[in-house]
Amino acid sequence: MAAKMPVTELHAGFSTRGATPTEWAEGHRHIDSAEVFWLSTVRPDGRPHVTPLLAVWHDDALCFCTGPDEVKAKNLKQNPQCILTTGQNGLDSLDVVVEGQAVEVGDAAELGLIANAYESKYGAHFTAPEGTWFGLSDAIRRADVLVYRVAPTTILGFARGKQFSQTRWRFT
């Protein structure tokens, strides 16, 4: 299946004069290679909740997992709108913000593909007996954990360094 190509826009008001939008290929590369993401959800009383987690880009969406009793799972059950962010604390980098709705994945074949994506991306952390998350791939395949898929509605890229720019990638 061909990857969806977003509409790319530069927000001139937040960009250096003469800046150009960051190409989607560069934004996608940052998402695909990022190891840690920050998930923002909303609690039932309206307060925000932010937590770090691992995520993989699979089939035009960002996927992550959690336990059913975790705050993020409870928040997503009542309000599936969320944001995942990633970036670096350097002055020459690209920060990425993924906006969308978290949908629980229940299909066994898709869960297997997502588990494979985790193993491929995070390597020995998932596959070696001494790995930090050893066994999580099997838990994903068995549906022992909740797996969410966030197909982006909008992704924002904040470039710093040679140029300062804000790029919006809209997915239709």
mmCIF file of C-alpha atoms in Angstrom:
data_model
loop_
_atom_site.group_PDB
_atom_site.id
_atom_site.type_symbol
_atom_site.label_atom_id
_atom_site.label_comp_id
_atom_site.label_asym_id
_atom_site.label_seq_id
_atom_site.Cartn_x
_atom_site.Cartn_y
_atom_site.Cartn_z
ATOM 1 C CA MET A 1 0.000 0.000 0.000
ATOM 2 C CA ALA A 2 1.357 3.419 -0.954
ATOM 3 C CA ALA A 3 2.084 5.828 1.880
ATOM 4 C CA LYS A 4 -0.215 8.821 2.199
ATOM 5 C CA MET A 5 1.387 12.077 1.158
ATOM 6 C CA PRO A 6 0.326 15.093 3.209
ATOM 7 C CA VAL A 7 -0.297 18.642 2.080
ATOM 8 C CA THR A 8 2.741 20.669 3.198
ATOM 9 C CA GLU A 9 2.414 24.290 4.359
ATOM 10 C CA LEU A 10 4.880 26.764 5.841
ATOM 11 C CA HIS A 11 3.579 29.003 8.631
ATOM 12 C CA ALA A 12 5.351 32.210 7.630
ATOM 13 C CA GLY A 13 4.490 34.016 10.886
ATOM 14 C CA PHE A 14 6.616 31.577 12.894
ATOM 15 C CA SER A 15 9.373 31.093 10.330
ATOM 16 C CA THR A 16 12.553 32.966 9.463
ATOM 17 C CA ARG A 17 12.249 35.213 6.409
ATOM 18 C CA GLY A 18 13.042 33.133 3.335
ATOM 19 C CA ALA A 19 12.519 29.820 5.132
ATOM 20 C CA THR A 20 11.161 26.883 3.204
ATOM 21 C CA PRO A 21 8.885 24.169 4.568
ATOM 22 C CA THR A 22 10.554 21.031 5.852
ATOM 23 C CA GLU A 23 9.992 18.237 3.345
ATOM 24 C CA TRP A 24 7.698 15.428 4.516
ATOM 25 C CA ALA A 25 10.496 12.897 3.910
ATOM 26 C CA GLU A 26 12.578 14.678 6.568
ATOM 27 C CA GLY A 27 9.678 14.872 9.020
ATOM 28 C CA HIS A 28 8.877 11.193 8.453
ATOM 29 C CA ARG A 29 12.534 10.270 8.984
ATOM 30 C CA HIS A 30 12.512 12.045 12.364
ATOM 31 C CA ILE A 31 9.323 10.260 13.431
ATOM 32 C CA ASP A 32 10.591 6.899 12.238
ATOM 33 C CA SER A 33 13.962 7.221 13.994
ATOM 34 C CA ALA A 34 12.792 8.826 17.266
ATOM 35 C CA GLU A 35 13.105 6.486 20.211
ATOM 36 C CA VAL A 36 11.034 8.328 22.819
ATOM 37 C CA PHE A 37 7.742 10.165 22.357
ATOM 38 C CA TRP A 38 5.654 12.173 24.811
ATOM 39 C CA LEU A 39 1.933 11.353 24.800
ATOM 40 C CA SER A 40 -0.482 14.099 25.872
ATOM 41 C CA THR A 41 -4.019 13.124 26.863
ATOM 42 C CA VAL A 42 -6.803 14.834 28.806
ATOM 43 C CA ARG A 43 -8.087 13.620 32.174
ATOM 44 C CA PRO A 44 -11.865 13.502 32.768
ATOM 45 C CA ASP A 45 -11.627 16.705 34.860
ATOM 46 C CA GLY A 46 -9.885 18.513 31.963
ATOM 47 C CA ARG A 47 -6.351 18.492 33.369
ATOM 48 C CA PRO A 48 -3.620 17.428 30.940
ATOM 49 C CA HIS A 49 -1.628 14.245 31.371
ATOM 50 C CA VAL A 50 1.765 13.801 29.673
ATOM 51 C CA THR A 51 3.909 10.681 29.745
ATOM 52 C CA PRO A 52 6.904 9.339 27.798
ATOM 53 C CA LEU A 53 6.596 6.130 25.812
ATOM 54 C CA LEU A 54 7.933 4.161 22.866
ATOM 55 C CA ALA A 55 6.146 4.320 19.516
ATOM 56 C CA VAL A 56 6.515 2.971 15.991
ATOM 57 C CA TRP A 57 5.356 4.337 12.639
ATOM 58 C CA HIS A 58 3.300 1.613 10.962
ATOM 59 C CA ASP A 59 0.907 1.813 8.026
ATOM 60 C CA ASP A 60 0.714 5.652 7.974
ATOM 61 C CA ALA A 61 0.109 5.925 11.722
ATOM 62 C CA LEU A 62 1.995 6.163 14.998
ATOM 63 C CA CYS A 63 1.380 3.147 17.246
ATOM 64 C CA PHE A 64 2.001 2.730 20.963
ATOM 65 C CA CYS A 65 0.975 0.373 23.761
ATOM 66 C CA THR A 66 0.035 0.623 27.407
ATOM 67 C CA GLY A 67 -1.589 -1.344 30.195
ATOM 68 C CA PRO A 68 -5.367 -1.129 30.612
ATOM 69 C CA ASP A 69 -5.063 0.341 34.120
ATOM 70 C CA GLU A 70 -2.670 3.139 33.101
ATOM 71 C CA VAL A 71 -3.869 6.758 33.325
ATOM 72 C CA LYS A 72 -3.327 7.249 29.577
ATOM 73 C CA ALA A 73 -5.571 4.274 28.735
ATOM 74 C CA LYS A 74 -8.325 5.569 30.995
ATOM 75 C CA ASN A 75 -8.006 9.066 29.511
ATOM 76 C CA LEU A 76 -8.130 7.761 25.924
ATOM 77 C CA LYS A 77 -11.237 5.730 26.704
ATOM 78 C CA GLN A 78 -13.163 8.908 27.574
ATOM 79 C CA ASN A 79 -11.426 11.201 25.029
ATOM 80 C CA PRO A 80 -9.414 9.594 22.194
ATOM 81 C CA GLN A 81 -7.940 12.912 20.970
ATOM 82 C CA CYS A 82 -4.221 13.022 21.736
ATOM 83 C CA ILE A 83 -0.863 14.436 20.737
ATOM 84 C CA LEU A 84 2.487 12.668 20.463
ATOM 85 C CA THR A 85 5.632 14.795 20.410
ATOM 86 C CA THR A 86 9.293 14.064 19.871
ATOM 87 C CA GLY A 87 12.441 16.106 19.380
ATOM 88 C CA GLN A 88 15.793 17.023 20.824
ATOM 89 C CA ASN A 89 16.982 19.645 23.273
ATOM 90 C CA GLY A 90 19.534 20.985 20.790
ATOM 91 C CA LEU A 91 19.426 24.263 18.912
ATOM 92 C CA ASP A 92 19.918 22.509 15.561
ATOM 93 C CA SER A 93 17.091 20.016 15.318
ATOM 94 C CA LEU A 94 13.540 19.270 14.297
ATOM 95 C CA ASP A 95 10.733 18.833 16.826
ATOM 96 C CA VAL A 96 7.642 16.979 15.647
ATOM 97 C CA VAL A 97 4.070 17.119 16.984
ATOM 98 C CA VAL A 98 1.574 14.467 15.822
ATOM 99 C CA GLU A 99 -2.121 15.270 16.351
ATOM 100 C CA GLY A 100 -4.861 12.688 15.964
ATOM 101 C CA GLN A 101 -7.311 10.282 17.517
ATOM 102 C CA ALA A 102 -6.135 7.098 19.233
ATOM 103 C CA VAL A 103 -7.974 3.999 18.034
ATOM 104 C CA GLU A 104 -7.476 0.685 19.794
ATOM 105 C CA VAL A 105 -6.028 -2.070 17.590
ATOM 106 C CA GLY A 106 -7.646 -5.466 18.013
ATOM 107 C CA ASP A 107 -6.850 -7.301 14.777
ATOM 108 C CA ALA A 108 -4.403 -10.154 15.473
ATOM 109 C CA ALA A 109 -2.566 -9.788 12.161
ATOM 110 C CA GLU A 110 -2.064 -6.053 12.663
ATOM 111 C CA LEU A 111 -0.910 -6.604 16.257
ATOM 112 C CA GLY A 112 1.705 -9.015 14.912
ATOM 113 C CA LEU A 113 2.931 -6.461 12.386
ATOM 114 C CA ILE A 114 3.138 -3.773 15.077
ATOM 115 C CA ALA A 115 5.093 -6.134 17.371
ATOM 116 C CA ASN A 116 7.468 -6.820 14.457
ATOM 117 C CA ALA A 117 7.886 -3.053 13.961
ATOM 118 C CA TYR A 118 8.808 -2.626 17.644
ATOM 119 C CA GLU A 119 11.369 -5.428 17.412
ATOM 120 C CA SER A 120 12.860 -4.000 14.234
ATOM 121 C CA LYS A 121 13.099 -0.461 15.623
ATOM 122 C CA TYR A 122 14.196 -1.141 19.200
ATOM 123 C CA GLY A 123 16.215 -4.338 18.590
ATOM 124 C CA ALA A 124 17.701 -6.032 21.638
ATOM 125 C CA HIS A 125 15.628 -3.901 24.015
ATOM 126 C CA PHE A 126 12.708 -6.064 22.824
ATOM 127 C CA THR A 127 14.329 -9.258 21.620
ATOM 128 C CA ALA A 128 17.161 -10.087 24.041
ATOM 129 C CA PRO A 129 16.341 -11.793 27.360
ATOM 130 C CA GLU A 130 18.226 -9.013 29.184
ATOM 131 C CA GLY A 131 16.409 -6.313 27.140
ATOM 132 C CA THR A 132 14.512 -3.583 28.957
ATOM 133 C CA TRP A 133 11.177 -4.502 27.309
ATOM 134 C CA PHE A 134 11.823 -8.185 26.645
ATOM 135 C CA GLY A 135 8.495 -9.997 26.355
ATOM 136 C CA LEU A 136 6.494 -6.914 25.373
ATOM 137 C CA SER A 137 6.357 -8.022 21.732
ATOM 138 C CA ASP A 138 4.720 -11.276 22.787
ATOM 139 C CA ALA A 139 2.302 -9.359 25.034
ATOM 140 C CA ILE A 140 1.381 -7.191 22.018
ATOM 141 C CA ARG A 141 0.822 -10.268 19.831
ATOM 142 C CA ARG A 142 -1.357 -11.888 22.536
ATOM 143 C CA ALA A 143 -3.289 -8.617 23.068
ATOM 144 C CA ASP A 144 -2.266 -8.650 26.739
ATOM 145 C CA VAL A 145 -1.635 -4.900 26.467
ATOM 146 C CA LEU A 146 -3.659 -2.202 24.755
ATOM 147 C CA VAL A 147 -2.257 -1.055 21.424
ATOM 148 C CA TYR A 148 -3.352 2.255 19.935
ATOM 149 C CA ARG A 149 -3.023 3.576 16.418
ATOM 150 C CA VAL A 150 -2.961 7.345 15.847
ATOM 151 C CA ALA A 151 -3.528 8.214 12.194
ATOM 152 C CA PRO A 152 -2.434 11.843 12.050
ATOM 153 C CA THR A 153 -4.789 14.621 11.087
ATOM 154 C CA THR A 154 -1.961 17.143 11.318
ATOM 155 C CA ILE A 155 1.751 16.908 12.022
ATOM 156 C CA LEU A 156 3.764 20.003 12.886
ATOM 157 C CA GLY A 157 7.505 20.297 12.379
ATOM 158 C CA PHE A 158 9.501 22.976 14.207
ATOM 159 C CA ALA A 159 12.928 23.351 12.600
ATOM 160 C CA ARG A 160 15.816 25.097 14.343
ATOM 161 C CA GLY A 161 19.317 25.732 13.079
ATOM 162 C CA LYS A 162 20.044 26.807 9.500
ATOM 163 C CA GLN A 163 16.479 28.049 9.347
ATOM 164 C CA PHE A 164 13.749 28.445 11.916
ATOM 165 C CA SER A 165 10.457 27.297 10.514
ATOM 166 C CA GLN A 166 7.081 25.838 11.340
ATOM 167 C CA THR A 167 5.819 23.331 8.808
ATOM 168 C CA ARG A 168 2.330 21.843 8.862
ATOM 169 C CA TRP A 169 1.679 18.516 7.168
ATOM 170 C CA ARG A 170 -2.094 17.974 6.778
ATOM 171 C CA PHE A 171 -3.430 14.511 6.077
ATOM 172 C CA THR A 172 -6.762 14.209 4.275
#
